[in-house]
PDB file of C-alpha atoms in Angstrom:
ATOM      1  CA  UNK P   1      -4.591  -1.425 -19.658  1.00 77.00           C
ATOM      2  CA  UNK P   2      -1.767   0.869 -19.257  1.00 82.00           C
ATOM      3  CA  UNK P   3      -1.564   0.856 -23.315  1.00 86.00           C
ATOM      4  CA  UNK P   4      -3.966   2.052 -26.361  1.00 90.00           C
ATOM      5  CA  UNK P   5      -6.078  -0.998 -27.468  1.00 90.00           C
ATOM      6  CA  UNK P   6      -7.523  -1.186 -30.786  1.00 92.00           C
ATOM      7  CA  UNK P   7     -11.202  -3.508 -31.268  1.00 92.00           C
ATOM      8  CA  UNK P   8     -11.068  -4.330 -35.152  1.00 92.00           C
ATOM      9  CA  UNK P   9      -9.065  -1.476 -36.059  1.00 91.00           C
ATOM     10  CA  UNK P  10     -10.866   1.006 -34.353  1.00 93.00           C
ATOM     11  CA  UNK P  11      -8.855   2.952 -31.498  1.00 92.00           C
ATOM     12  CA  UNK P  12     -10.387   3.007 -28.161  1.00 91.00           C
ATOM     13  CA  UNK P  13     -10.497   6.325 -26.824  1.00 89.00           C
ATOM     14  CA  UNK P  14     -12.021   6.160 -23.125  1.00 87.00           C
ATOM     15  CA  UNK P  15     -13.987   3.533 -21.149  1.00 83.00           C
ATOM     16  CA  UNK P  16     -16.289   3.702 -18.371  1.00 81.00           C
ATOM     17  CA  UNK P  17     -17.351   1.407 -15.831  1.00 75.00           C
ATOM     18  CA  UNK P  18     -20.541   0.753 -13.733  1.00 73.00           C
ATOM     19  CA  UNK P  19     -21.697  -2.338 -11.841  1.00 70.00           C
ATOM     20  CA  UNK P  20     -24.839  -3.713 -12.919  1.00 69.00           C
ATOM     21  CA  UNK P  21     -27.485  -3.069 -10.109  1.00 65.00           C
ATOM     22  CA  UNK P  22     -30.518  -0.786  -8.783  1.00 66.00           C
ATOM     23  CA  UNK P  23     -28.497   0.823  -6.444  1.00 72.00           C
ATOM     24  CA  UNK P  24     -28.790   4.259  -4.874  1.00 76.00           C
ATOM     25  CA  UNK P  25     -25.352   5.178  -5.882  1.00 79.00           C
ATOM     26  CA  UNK P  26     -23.091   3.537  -8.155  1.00 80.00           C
ATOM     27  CA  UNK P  27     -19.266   4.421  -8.818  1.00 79.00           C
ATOM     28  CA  UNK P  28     -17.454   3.282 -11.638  1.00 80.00           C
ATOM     29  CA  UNK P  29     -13.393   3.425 -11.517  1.00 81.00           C
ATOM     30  CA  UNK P  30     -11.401   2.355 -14.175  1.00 84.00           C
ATOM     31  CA  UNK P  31      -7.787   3.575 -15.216  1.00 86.00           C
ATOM     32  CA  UNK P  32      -6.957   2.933 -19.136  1.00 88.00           C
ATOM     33  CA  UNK P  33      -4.008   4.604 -21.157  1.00 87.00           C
ATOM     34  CA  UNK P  34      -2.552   6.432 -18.185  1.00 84.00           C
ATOM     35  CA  UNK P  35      -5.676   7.932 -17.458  1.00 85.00           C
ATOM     36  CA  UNK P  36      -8.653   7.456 -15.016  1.00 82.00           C
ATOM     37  CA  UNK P  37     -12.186   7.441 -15.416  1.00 84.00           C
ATOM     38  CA  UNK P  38     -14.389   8.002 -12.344  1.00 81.00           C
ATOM     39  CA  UNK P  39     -18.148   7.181 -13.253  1.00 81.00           C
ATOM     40  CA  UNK P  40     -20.810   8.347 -10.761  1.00 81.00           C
ATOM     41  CA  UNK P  41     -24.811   7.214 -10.874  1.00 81.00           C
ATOM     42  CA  UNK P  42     -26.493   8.227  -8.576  1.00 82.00           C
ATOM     43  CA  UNK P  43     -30.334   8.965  -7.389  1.00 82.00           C
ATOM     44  CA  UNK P  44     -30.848  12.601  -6.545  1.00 84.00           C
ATOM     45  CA  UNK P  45     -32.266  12.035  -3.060  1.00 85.00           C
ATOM     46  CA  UNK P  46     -28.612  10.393  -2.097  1.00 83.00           C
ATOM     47  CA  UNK P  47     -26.453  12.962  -4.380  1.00 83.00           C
ATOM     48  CA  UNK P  48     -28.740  16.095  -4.700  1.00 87.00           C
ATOM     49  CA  UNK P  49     -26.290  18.079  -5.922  1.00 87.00           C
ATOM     50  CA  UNK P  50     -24.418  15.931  -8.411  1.00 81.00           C
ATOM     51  CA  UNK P  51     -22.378  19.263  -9.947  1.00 84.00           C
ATOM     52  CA  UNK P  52     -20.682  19.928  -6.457  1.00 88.00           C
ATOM     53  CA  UNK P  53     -19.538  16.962  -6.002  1.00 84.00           C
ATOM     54  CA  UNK P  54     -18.073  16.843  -9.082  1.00 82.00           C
ATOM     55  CA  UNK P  55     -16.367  19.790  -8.369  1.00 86.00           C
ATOM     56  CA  UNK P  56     -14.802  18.584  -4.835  1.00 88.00           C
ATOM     57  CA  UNK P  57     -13.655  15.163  -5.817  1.00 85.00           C
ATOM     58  CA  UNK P  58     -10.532  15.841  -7.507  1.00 86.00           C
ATOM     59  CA  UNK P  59      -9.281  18.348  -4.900  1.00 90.00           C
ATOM     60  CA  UNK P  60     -10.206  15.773  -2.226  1.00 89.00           C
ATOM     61  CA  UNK P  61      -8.203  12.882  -4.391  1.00 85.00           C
ATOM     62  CA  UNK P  62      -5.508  15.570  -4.281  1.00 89.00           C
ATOM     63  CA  UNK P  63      -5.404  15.386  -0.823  1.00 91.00           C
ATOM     64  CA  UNK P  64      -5.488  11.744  -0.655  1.00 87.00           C
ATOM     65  CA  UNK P  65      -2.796  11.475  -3.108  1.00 86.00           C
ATOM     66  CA  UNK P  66      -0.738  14.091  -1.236  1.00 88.00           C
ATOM     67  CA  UNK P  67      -1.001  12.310   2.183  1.00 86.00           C
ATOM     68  CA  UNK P  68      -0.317   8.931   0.478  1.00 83.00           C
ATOM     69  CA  UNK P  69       3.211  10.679  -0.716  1.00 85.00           C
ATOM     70  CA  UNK P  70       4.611  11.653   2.904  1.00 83.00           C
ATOM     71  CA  UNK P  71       3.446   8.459   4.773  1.00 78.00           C
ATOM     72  CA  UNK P  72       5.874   5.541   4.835  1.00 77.00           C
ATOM     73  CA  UNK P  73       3.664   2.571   4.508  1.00 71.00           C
ATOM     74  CA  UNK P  74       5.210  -0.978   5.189  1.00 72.00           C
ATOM     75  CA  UNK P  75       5.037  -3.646   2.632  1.00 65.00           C
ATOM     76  CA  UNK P  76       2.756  -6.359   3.702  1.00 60.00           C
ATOM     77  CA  UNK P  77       4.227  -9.569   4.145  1.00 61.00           C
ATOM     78  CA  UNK P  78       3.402 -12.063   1.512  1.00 57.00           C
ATOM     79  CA  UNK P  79       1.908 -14.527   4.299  1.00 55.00           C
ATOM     80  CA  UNK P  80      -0.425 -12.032   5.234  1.00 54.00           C
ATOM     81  CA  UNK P  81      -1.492 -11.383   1.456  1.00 54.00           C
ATOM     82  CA  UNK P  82      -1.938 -15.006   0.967  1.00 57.00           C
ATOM     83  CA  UNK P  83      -4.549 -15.450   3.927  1.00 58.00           C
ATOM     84  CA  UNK P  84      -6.740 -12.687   3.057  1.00 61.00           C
ATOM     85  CA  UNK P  85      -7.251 -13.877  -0.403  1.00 62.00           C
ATOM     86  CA  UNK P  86      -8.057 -16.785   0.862  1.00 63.00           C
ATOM     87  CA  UNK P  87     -10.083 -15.546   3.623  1.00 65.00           C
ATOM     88  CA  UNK P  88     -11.773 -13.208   0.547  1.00 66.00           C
ATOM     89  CA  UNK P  89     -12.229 -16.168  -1.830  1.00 69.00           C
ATOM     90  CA  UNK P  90     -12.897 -19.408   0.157  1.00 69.00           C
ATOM     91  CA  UNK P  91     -16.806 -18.341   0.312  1.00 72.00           C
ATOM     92  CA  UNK P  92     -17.057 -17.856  -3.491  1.00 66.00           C
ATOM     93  CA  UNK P  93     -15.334 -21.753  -4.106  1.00 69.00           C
ATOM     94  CA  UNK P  94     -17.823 -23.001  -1.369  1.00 71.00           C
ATOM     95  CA  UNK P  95     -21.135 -21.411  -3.295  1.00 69.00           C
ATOM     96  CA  UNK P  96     -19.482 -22.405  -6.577  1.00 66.00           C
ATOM     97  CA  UNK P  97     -18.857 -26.573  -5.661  1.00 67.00           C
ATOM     98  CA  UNK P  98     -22.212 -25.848  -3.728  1.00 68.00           C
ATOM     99  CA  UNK P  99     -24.088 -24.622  -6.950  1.00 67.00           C
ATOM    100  CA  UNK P 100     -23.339 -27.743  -8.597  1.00 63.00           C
ATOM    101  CA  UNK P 101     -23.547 -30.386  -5.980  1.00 62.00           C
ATOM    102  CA  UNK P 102     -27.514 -29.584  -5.486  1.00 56.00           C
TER     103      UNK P 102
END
């Protein structure tokens, strides 16, 4: 939400996000009141040193945002969007109906 929420009253300051999982690494991105939250877990034979790359990320998301602001992208055509969520959520309906015809 681009907003502050409020549960019962109570402001909500932050939140953080992580998929549920034994994973090597897990990354957690979430953007609430104009603000985003990156969350990194991570086992320390994949990210041995967790402090540097906490220091390079943002001035690598600079860069990223910097090249996003001097390319001219073209908007996709609405056909195209339409397939690919389709494409993207056809095998989820099929597992779903699937699920409850056995």
């Amino acid at each position: 939400p681009r907003d502050e929420k409020f549960i019962c009253g109570i402001k909500v300051n932050s939140m953080t996000f992580f998929s549920p999982g034994l994973v090597a690494s897990n990354f957690g991105l979430i953007s609430y009141n104009n603000k985003i939250t990156l969350s990194i877990l991570s086992d320390e034979k994949v990210l041995p040193e967790p402090q540097k790359f906490a220091e390079l990320f943002p001035k690598e998301l600079d860069k990223l945002y910097e090249a996003v602001q001097q390319t001219d992208f073209e908007k996709p055509r609405k056909q195209e969007y339409y397939i690919d969520v389709l494409v993207v959520l056809a095998p989820f309906a099929i597992l779903f109906f699937l699920r409850y015809l056995f």
